[in-house]
Amino acid sequence: FVVYKPSRYSYTLDHATEHNNKMLKHHPLVKELLRAHEHNIHCIEKVQKTLTDLGIKFIIKSRTEVLPTDITDHFVISVGGDGTLLDTS
């Protein structure tokens, strides 16, 4: 079972209005958010590829989607920081 933290960039885009999305694209912090987002995606994809290459079947969910019943008898890989690990536990 793989649990990941959605990036702040994707969270911001998912929760912003269309007007705010247009404004965000010109905000000076967006470059840094986008860099961190790309790193986050790269890490998640690397974990998925490694597990697939090893022939390991897995389920992947955002930490906001995980239910207690999802991880009762699974080995868990946490892709994120301390908060992702703590939320999953």
JSON list of C-alpha atoms in Angstrom, two decimals:
[
{"chain": "A", "resi": 1, "resn": "PHE", "atom": "CA", "xyz": [0.00, 0.00, 0.00]},
{"chain": "A", "resi": 2, "resn": "VAL", "atom": "CA", "xyz": [1.52, 3.33, -1.06]},
{"chain": "A", "resi": 3, "resn": "VAL", "atom": "CA", "xyz": [0.40, 6.55, 0.58]},
{"chain": "A", "resi": 4, "resn": "TYR", "atom": "CA", "xyz": [1.55, 9.86, -0.82]},
{"chain": "A", "resi": 5, "resn": "LYS", "atom": "CA", "xyz": [1.24, 13.50, 0.04]},
{"chain": "A", "resi": 6, "resn": "PRO", "atom": "CA", "xyz": [-0.27, 15.63, -2.72]},
{"chain": "A", "resi": 7, "resn": "SER", "atom": "CA", "xyz": [1.92, 18.62, -3.49]},
{"chain": "A", "resi": 8, "resn": "ARG", "atom": "CA", "xyz": [0.98, 22.07, -2.27]},
{"chain": "A", "resi": 9, "resn": "TYR", "atom": "CA", "xyz": [0.89, 23.12, -5.94]},
{"chain": "A", "resi": 10, "resn": "SER", "atom": "CA", "xyz": [-1.73, 20.52, -6.88]},
{"chain": "A", "resi": 11, "resn": "TYR", "atom": "CA", "xyz": [-3.70, 21.22, -3.71]},
{"chain": "A", "resi": 12, "resn": "THR", "atom": "CA", "xyz": [-3.71, 24.95, -4.49]},
{"chain": "A", "resi": 13, "resn": "LEU", "atom": "CA", "xyz": [-4.85, 24.40, -8.06]},
{"chain": "A", "resi": 14, "resn": "ASP", "atom": "CA", "xyz": [-7.54, 21.94, -7.00]},
{"chain": "A", "resi": 15, "resn": "HIS", "atom": "CA", "xyz": [-9.01, 24.33, -4.45]},
{"chain": "A", "resi": 16, "resn": "ALA", "atom": "CA", "xyz": [-8.65, 27.67, -6.23]},
{"chain": "A", "resi": 17, "resn": "THR", "atom": "CA", "xyz": [-11.26, 29.36, -8.34]},
{"chain": "A", "resi": 18, "resn": "GLU", "atom": "CA", "xyz": [-10.61, 29.91, -12.04]},
{"chain": "A", "resi": 19, "resn": "HIS", "atom": "CA", "xyz": [-9.79, 33.57, -11.34]},
{"chain": "A", "resi": 20, "resn": "ASN", "atom": "CA", "xyz": [-7.35, 32.62, -8.58]},
{"chain": "A", "resi": 21, "resn": "ASN", "atom": "CA", "xyz": [-5.69, 30.01, -10.83]},
{"chain": "A", "resi": 22, "resn": "LYS", "atom": "CA", "xyz": [-4.94, 32.70, -13.40]},
{"chain": "A", "resi": 23, "resn": "MET", "atom": "CA", "xyz": [-3.49, 34.95, -10.70]},
{"chain": "A", "resi": 24, "resn": "LEU", "atom": "CA", "xyz": [-1.44, 32.12, -9.20]},
{"chain": "A", "resi": 25, "resn": "LYS", "atom": "CA", "xyz": [0.35, 31.45, -12.47]},
{"chain": "A", "resi": 26, "resn": "HIS", "atom": "CA", "xyz": [1.95, 34.90, -12.18]},
{"chain": "A", "resi": 27, "resn": "HIS", "atom": "CA", "xyz": [2.75, 34.77, -8.47]},
{"chain": "A", "resi": 28, "resn": "PRO", "atom": "CA", "xyz": [6.50, 34.68, -7.67]},
{"chain": "A", "resi": 29, "resn": "LEU", "atom": "CA", "xyz": [6.15, 31.63, -5.40]},
{"chain": "A", "resi": 30, "resn": "VAL", "atom": "CA", "xyz": [4.62, 29.50, -8.15]},
{"chain": "A", "resi": 31, "resn": "LYS", "atom": "CA", "xyz": [8.04, 28.66, -9.61]},
{"chain": "A", "resi": 32, "resn": "GLU", "atom": "CA", "xyz": [9.14, 27.14, -6.30]},
{"chain": "A", "resi": 33, "resn": "LEU", "atom": "CA", "xyz": [5.80, 25.37, -5.80]},
{"chain": "A", "resi": 34, "resn": "LEU", "atom": "CA", "xyz": [6.03, 23.92, -9.29]},
{"chain": "A", "resi": 35, "resn": "ARG", "atom": "CA", "xyz": [9.60, 22.71, -8.68]},
{"chain": "A", "resi": 36, "resn": "ALA", "atom": "CA", "xyz": [8.52, 20.98, -5.47]},
{"chain": "A", "resi": 37, "resn": "HIS", "atom": "CA", "xyz": [5.46, 19.54, -7.27]},
{"chain": "A", "resi": 38, "resn": "GLU", "atom": "CA", "xyz": [7.63, 18.06, -10.01]},
{"chain": "A", "resi": 39, "resn": "HIS", "atom": "CA", "xyz": [9.94, 16.53, -7.39]},
{"chain": "A", "resi": 40, "resn": "ASN", "atom": "CA", "xyz": [6.93, 15.06, -5.59]},
{"chain": "A", "resi": 41, "resn": "ILE", "atom": "CA", "xyz": [5.58, 13.52, -8.80]},
{"chain": "A", "resi": 42, "resn": "HIS", "atom": "CA", "xyz": [9.04, 12.13, -9.64]},
{"chain": "A", "resi": 43, "resn": "CYS", "atom": "CA", "xyz": [9.29, 10.43, -6.23]},
{"chain": "A", "resi": 44, "resn": "ILE", "atom": "CA", "xyz": [5.82, 8.89, -6.53]},
{"chain": "A", "resi": 45, "resn": "GLU", "atom": "CA", "xyz": [6.55, 7.65, -10.05]},
{"chain": "A", "resi": 46, "resn": "LYS", "atom": "CA", "xyz": [9.88, 6.17, -8.95]},
{"chain": "A", "resi": 47, "resn": "VAL", "atom": "CA", "xyz": [8.21, 4.20, -6.15]},
{"chain": "A", "resi": 48, "resn": "GLN", "atom": "CA", "xyz": [5.50, 2.96, -8.55]},
{"chain": "A", "resi": 49, "resn": "LYS", "atom": "CA", "xyz": [8.08, 1.92, -11.16]},
{"chain": "A", "resi": 50, "resn": "THR", "atom": "CA", "xyz": [10.25, 0.12, -8.62]},
{"chain": "A", "resi": 51, "resn": "LEU", "atom": "CA", "xyz": [7.33, -1.85, -7.21]},
{"chain": "A", "resi": 52, "resn": "THR", "atom": "CA", "xyz": [6.06, -2.68, -10.71]},
{"chain": "A", "resi": 53, "resn": "ASP", "atom": "CA", "xyz": [9.54, -3.78, -11.84]},
{"chain": "A", "resi": 54, "resn": "LEU", "atom": "CA", "xyz": [9.74, -6.06, -8.80]},
{"chain": "A", "resi": 55, "resn": "GLY", "atom": "CA", "xyz": [6.34, -7.55, -9.63]},
{"chain": "A", "resi": 56, "resn": "ILE", "atom": "CA", "xyz": [4.78, -6.25, -6.44]},
{"chain": "A", "resi": 57, "resn": "LYS", "atom": "CA", "xyz": [1.08, -5.47, -6.63]},
{"chain": "A", "resi": 58, "resn": "PHE", "atom": "CA", "xyz": [0.12, -2.31, -4.82]},
{"chain": "A", "resi": 59, "resn": "ILE", "atom": "CA", "xyz": [-2.63, 0.19, -4.19]},
{"chain": "A", "resi": 60, "resn": "ILE", "atom": "CA", "xyz": [-1.77, 3.89, -4.18]},
{"chain": "A", "resi": 61, "resn": "LYS", "atom": "CA", "xyz": [-3.78, 6.62, -2.51]},
{"chain": "A", "resi": 62, "resn": "SER", "atom": "CA", "xyz": [-3.34, 10.18, -1.40]},
{"chain": "A", "resi": 63, "resn": "ARG", "atom": "CA", "xyz": [-3.10, 10.50, 2.36]},
{"chain": "A", "resi": 64, "resn": "THR", "atom": "CA", "xyz": [-6.39, 12.41, 2.28]},
{"chain": "A", "resi": 65, "resn": "GLU", "atom": "CA", "xyz": [-8.13, 9.40, 0.70]},
{"chain": "A", "resi": 66, "resn": "VAL", "atom": "CA", "xyz": [-6.87, 6.69, 3.06]},
{"chain": "A", "resi": 67, "resn": "LEU", "atom": "CA", "xyz": [-9.42, 5.03, 5.33]},
{"chain": "A", "resi": 68, "resn": "PRO", "atom": "CA", "xyz": [-8.46, 2.99, 8.42]},
{"chain": "A", "resi": 69, "resn": "THR", "atom": "CA", "xyz": [-9.82, -0.13, 6.70]},
{"chain": "A", "resi": 70, "resn": "ASP", "atom": "CA", "xyz": [-7.43, 0.38, 3.76]},
{"chain": "A", "resi": 71, "resn": "ILE", "atom": "CA", "xyz": [-4.30, -0.52, 5.70]},
{"chain": "A", "resi": 72, "resn": "THR", "atom": "CA", "xyz": [-5.32, -3.16, 8.22]},
{"chain": "A", "resi": 73, "resn": "ASP", "atom": "CA", "xyz": [-3.08, -5.89, 6.82]},
{"chain": "A", "resi": 74, "resn": "HIS", "atom": "CA", "xyz": [-0.83, -4.15, 4.31]},
{"chain": "A", "resi": 75, "resn": "PHE", "atom": "CA", "xyz": [2.79, -3.16, 4.24]},
{"chain": "A", "resi": 76, "resn": "VAL", "atom": "CA", "xyz": [2.76, 0.64, 3.88]},
{"chain": "A", "resi": 77, "resn": "ILE", "atom": "CA", "xyz": [5.17, 2.83, 1.96]},
{"chain": "A", "resi": 78, "resn": "SER", "atom": "CA", "xyz": [4.82, 6.50, 2.79]},
{"chain": "A", "resi": 79, "resn": "VAL", "atom": "CA", "xyz": [5.91, 9.01, 0.14]},
{"chain": "A", "resi": 80, "resn": "GLY", "atom": "CA", "xyz": [5.96, 12.39, 1.84]},
{"chain": "A", "resi": 81, "resn": "GLY", "atom": "CA", "xyz": [7.14, 13.73, 5.12]},
{"chain": "A", "resi": 82, "resn": "ASP", "atom": "CA", "xyz": [6.43, 13.19, 8.78]},
{"chain": "A", "resi": 83, "resn": "GLY", "atom": "CA", "xyz": [2.82, 14.31, 8.40]},
{"chain": "A", "resi": 84, "resn": "THR", "atom": "CA", "xyz": [2.10, 11.68, 5.75]},
{"chain": "A", "resi": 85, "resn": "LEU", "atom": "CA", "xyz": [3.57, 8.96, 7.95]},
{"chain": "A", "resi": 86, "resn": "LEU", "atom": "CA", "xyz": [1.69, 10.16, 11.03]},
{"chain": "A", "resi": 87, "resn": "ASP", "atom": "CA", "xyz": [-1.63, 10.55, 9.15]},
{"chain": "A", "resi": 88, "resn": "THR", "atom": "CA", "xyz": [-1.27, 7.00, 7.85]},
{"chain": "A", "resi": 89, "resn": "SER", "atom": "CA", "xyz": [-0.43, 5.52, 11.24]}
]
